[in-house]
PDB file of C-alpha atoms in Angstrom:
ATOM      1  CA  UNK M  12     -16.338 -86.879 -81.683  1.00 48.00           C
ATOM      2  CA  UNK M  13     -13.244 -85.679 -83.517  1.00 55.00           C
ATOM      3  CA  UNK M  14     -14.686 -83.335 -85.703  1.00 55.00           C
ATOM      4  CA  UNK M  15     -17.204 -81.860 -82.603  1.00 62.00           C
ATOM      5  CA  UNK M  16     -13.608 -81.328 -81.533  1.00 65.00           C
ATOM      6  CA  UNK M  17     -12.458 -79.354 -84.414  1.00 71.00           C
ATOM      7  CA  UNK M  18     -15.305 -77.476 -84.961  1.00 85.00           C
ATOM      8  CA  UNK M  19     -15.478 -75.987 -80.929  1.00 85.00           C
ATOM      9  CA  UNK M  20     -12.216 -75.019 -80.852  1.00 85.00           C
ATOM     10  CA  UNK M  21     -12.610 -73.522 -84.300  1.00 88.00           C
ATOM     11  CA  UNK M  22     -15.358 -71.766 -82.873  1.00 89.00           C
ATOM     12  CA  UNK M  23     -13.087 -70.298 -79.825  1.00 91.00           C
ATOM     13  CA  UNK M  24     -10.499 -69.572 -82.390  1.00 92.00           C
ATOM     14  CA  UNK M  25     -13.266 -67.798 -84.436  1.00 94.00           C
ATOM     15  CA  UNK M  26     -14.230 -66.197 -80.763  1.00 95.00           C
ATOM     16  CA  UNK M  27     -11.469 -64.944 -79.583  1.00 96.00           C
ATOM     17  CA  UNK M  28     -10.075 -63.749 -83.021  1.00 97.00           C
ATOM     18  CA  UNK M  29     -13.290 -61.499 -82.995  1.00 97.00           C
ATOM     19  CA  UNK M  30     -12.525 -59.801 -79.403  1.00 97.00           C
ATOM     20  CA  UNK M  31      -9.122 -59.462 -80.320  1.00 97.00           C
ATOM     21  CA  UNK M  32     -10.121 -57.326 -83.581  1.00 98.00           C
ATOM     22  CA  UNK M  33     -12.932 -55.729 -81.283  1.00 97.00           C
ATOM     23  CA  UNK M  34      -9.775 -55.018 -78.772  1.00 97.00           C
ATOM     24  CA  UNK M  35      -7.667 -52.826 -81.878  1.00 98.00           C
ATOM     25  CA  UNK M  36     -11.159 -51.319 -82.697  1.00 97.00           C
ATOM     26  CA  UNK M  37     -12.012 -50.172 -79.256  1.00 97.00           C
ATOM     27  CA  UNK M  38      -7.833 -48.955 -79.119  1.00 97.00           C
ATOM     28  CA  UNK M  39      -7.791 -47.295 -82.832  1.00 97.00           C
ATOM     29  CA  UNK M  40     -11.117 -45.611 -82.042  1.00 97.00           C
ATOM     30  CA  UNK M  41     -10.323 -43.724 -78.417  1.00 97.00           C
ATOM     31  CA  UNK M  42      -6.997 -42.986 -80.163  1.00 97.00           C
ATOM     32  CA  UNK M  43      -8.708 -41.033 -82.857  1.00 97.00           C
ATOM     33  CA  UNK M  44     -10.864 -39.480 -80.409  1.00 97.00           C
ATOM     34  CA  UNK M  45      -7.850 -38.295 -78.339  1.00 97.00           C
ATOM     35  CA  UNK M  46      -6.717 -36.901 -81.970  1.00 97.00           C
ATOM     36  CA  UNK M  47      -9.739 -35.276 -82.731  1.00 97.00           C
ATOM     37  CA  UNK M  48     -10.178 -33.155 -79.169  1.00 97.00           C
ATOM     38  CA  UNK M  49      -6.513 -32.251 -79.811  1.00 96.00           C
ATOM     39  CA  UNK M  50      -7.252 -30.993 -82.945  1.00 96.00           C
ATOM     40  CA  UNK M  51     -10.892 -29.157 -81.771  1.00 96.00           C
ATOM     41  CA  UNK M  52      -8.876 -27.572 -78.734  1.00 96.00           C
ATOM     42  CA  UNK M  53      -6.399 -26.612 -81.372  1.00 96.00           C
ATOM     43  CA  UNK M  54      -9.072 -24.930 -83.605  1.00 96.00           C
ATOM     44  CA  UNK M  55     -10.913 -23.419 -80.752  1.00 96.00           C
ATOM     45  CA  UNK M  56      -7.435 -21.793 -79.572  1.00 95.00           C
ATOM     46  CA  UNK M  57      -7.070 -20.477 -83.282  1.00 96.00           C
ATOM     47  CA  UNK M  58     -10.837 -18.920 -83.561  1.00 96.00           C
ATOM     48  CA  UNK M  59     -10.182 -17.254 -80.145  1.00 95.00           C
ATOM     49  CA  UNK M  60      -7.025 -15.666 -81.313  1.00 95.00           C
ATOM     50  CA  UNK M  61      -8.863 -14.194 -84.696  1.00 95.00           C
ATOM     51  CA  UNK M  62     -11.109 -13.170 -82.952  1.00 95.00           C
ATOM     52  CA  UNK M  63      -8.767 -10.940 -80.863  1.00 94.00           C
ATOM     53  CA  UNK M  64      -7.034 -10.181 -84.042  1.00 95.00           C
ATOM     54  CA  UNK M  65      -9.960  -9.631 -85.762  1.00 95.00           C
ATOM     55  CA  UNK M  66     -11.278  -7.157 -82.749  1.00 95.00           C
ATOM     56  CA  UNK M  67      -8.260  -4.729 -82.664  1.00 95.00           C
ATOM     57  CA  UNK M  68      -8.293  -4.846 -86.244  1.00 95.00           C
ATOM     58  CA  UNK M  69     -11.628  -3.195 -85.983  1.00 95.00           C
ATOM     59  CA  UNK M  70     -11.093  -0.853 -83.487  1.00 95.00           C
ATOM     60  CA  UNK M  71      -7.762   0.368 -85.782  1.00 96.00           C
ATOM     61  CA  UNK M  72     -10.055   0.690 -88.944  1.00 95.00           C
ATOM     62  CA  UNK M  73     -12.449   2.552 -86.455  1.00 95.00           C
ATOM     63  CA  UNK M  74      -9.922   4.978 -85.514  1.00 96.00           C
ATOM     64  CA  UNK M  75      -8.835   5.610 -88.990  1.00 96.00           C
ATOM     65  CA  UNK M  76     -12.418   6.154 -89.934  1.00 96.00           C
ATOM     66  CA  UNK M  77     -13.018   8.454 -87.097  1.00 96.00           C
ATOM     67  CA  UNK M  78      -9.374  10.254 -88.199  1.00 96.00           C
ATOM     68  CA  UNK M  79     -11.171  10.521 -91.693  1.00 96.00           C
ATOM     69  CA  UNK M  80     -14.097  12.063 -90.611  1.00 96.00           C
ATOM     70  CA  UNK M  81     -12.384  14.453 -88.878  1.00 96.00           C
ATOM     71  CA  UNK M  82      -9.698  15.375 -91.432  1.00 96.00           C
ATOM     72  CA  UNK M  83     -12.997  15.526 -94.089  1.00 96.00           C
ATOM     73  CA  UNK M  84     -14.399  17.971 -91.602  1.00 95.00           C
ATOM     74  CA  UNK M  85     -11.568  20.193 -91.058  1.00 95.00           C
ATOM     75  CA  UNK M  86     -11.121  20.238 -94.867  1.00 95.00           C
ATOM     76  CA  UNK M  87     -14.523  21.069 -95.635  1.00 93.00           C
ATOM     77  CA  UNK M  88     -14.310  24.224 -92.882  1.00 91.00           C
ATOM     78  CA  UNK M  89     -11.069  25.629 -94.538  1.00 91.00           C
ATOM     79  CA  UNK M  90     -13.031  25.571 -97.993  1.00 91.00           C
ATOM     80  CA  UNK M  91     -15.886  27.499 -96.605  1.00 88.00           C
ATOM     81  CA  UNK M  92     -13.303  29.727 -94.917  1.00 86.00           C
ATOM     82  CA  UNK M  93     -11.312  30.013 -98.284  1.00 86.00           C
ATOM     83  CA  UNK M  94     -14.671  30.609 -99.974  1.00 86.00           C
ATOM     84  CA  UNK M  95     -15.623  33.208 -97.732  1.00 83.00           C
ATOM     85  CA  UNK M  96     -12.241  34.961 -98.302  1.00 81.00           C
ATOM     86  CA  UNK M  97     -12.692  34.889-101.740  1.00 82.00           C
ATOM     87  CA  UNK M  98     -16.196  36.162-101.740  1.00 83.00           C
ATOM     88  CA  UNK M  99     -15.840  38.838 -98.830  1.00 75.00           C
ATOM     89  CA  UNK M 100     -18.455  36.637 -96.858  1.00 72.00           C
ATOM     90  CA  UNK M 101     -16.688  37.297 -93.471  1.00 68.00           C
ATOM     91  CA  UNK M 102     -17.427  39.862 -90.740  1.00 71.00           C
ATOM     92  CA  UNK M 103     -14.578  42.372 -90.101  1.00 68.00           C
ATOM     93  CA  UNK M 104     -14.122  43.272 -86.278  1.00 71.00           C
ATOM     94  CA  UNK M 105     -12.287  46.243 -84.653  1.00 76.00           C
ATOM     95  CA  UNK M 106     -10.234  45.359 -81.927  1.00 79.00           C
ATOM     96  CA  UNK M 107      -9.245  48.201 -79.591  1.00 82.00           C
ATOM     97  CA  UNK M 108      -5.475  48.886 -78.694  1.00 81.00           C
ATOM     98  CA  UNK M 109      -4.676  48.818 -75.402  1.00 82.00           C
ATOM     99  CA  UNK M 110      -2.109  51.733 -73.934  1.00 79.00           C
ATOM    100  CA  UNK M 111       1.274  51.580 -73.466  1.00 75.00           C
ATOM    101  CA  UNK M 112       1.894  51.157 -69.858  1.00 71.00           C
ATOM    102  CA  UNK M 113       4.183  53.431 -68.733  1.00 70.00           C
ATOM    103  CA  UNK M 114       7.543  52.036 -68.336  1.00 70.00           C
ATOM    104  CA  UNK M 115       9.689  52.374 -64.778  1.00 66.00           C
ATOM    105  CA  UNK M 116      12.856  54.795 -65.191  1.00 64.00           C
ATOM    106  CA  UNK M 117      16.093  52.304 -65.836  1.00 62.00           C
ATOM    107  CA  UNK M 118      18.397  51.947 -63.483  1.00 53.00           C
ATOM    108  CA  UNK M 119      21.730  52.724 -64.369  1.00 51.00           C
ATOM    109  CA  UNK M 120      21.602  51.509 -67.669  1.00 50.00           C
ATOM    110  CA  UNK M 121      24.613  51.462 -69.894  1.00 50.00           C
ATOM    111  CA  UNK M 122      24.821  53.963 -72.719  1.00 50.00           C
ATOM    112  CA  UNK M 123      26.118  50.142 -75.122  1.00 50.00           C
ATOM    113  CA  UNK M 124      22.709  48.554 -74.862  1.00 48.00           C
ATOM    114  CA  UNK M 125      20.249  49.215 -77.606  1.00 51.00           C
ATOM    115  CA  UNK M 126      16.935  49.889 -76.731  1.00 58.00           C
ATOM    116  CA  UNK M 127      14.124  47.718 -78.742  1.00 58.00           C
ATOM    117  CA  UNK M 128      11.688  49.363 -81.165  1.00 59.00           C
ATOM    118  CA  UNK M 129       8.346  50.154 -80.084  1.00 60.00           C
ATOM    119  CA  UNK M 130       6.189  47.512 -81.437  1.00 58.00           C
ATOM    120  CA  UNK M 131       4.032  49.238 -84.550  1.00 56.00           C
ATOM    121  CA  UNK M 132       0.056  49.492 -83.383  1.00 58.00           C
ATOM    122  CA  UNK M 133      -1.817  47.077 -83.824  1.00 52.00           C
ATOM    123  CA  UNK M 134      -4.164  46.775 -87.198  1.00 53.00           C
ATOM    124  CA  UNK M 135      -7.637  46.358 -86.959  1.00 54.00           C
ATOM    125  CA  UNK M 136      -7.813  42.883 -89.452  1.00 55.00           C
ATOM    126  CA  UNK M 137     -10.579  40.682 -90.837  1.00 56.00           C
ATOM    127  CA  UNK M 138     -12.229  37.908 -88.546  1.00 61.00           C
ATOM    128  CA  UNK M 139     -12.527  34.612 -90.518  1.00 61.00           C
ATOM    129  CA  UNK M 140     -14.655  31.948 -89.504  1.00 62.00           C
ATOM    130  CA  UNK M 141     -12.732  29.744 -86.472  1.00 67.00           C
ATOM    131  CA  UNK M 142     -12.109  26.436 -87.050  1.00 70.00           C
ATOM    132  CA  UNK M 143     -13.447  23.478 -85.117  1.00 71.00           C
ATOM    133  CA  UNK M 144     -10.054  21.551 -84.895  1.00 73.00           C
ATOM    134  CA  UNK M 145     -11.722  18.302 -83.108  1.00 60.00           C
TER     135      UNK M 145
END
């Protein structure tokens, strides 16, 4: 009867030694899982700010390529405008002067002030190409 004895409460020793070690299992477990949705939300917070940074990144580089385009057009206008200019390519235009209007008598005016020079007529010039600017 003694060693029955021994070998049940062995066996409840043996029993509840297991559900203790189940017990810290179970514990070590749902803490890791706590650790690991930390970490995810962490990582999910991170992606969504790239993202964002990643975003106005893009619309900057846009911008810049749209400024390229742009300057790259503008540049490629003044060469065939310098081109044209060189090879006489352009269309000359005469541009009629409009009269003097008549000026209104001065009043009183003191004999100290200088009067301004008569701007000289205008030249009839050369037309160049115009320049889309945007």
């Amino acid at each position: 009867m003694h060693g029955m004895e021994v070998s049940l409460s062995s066996f409840w020793l043996v029993a509840i030694m297991i559900c203790v070690i189940l017990l810290i299992l179970v514990a070590q477990i749902s803490h890791f899982y706590a650790k690991f949705q930390e970490a995810r939300k962490d990582y999910e917070a991170n992606m969504i700010g790239l993202a964002g940074q990643l975003k106005k990144l893009q619309t900057t580089l846009s911008e810049q390529l749209g400024e390229q385009r742009r300057l790259l057009r503008q540049q490629g206008e003044l060469l065939e405008l310098k081109r044209a200019e060189m090879t006489g390519d352009f269309e000359i235009v005469e541009e009629p002067v409009p009269a003097a209007a008549p000026r209104p008598p001065q009043a009183a005016a003191a004999p100290e002030e200088a009067q301004t020079p008569p701007a000289p007529p205008h030249q009839p010039g050369k037309k160049f190409p115009d320049i889309n600017l945007g």
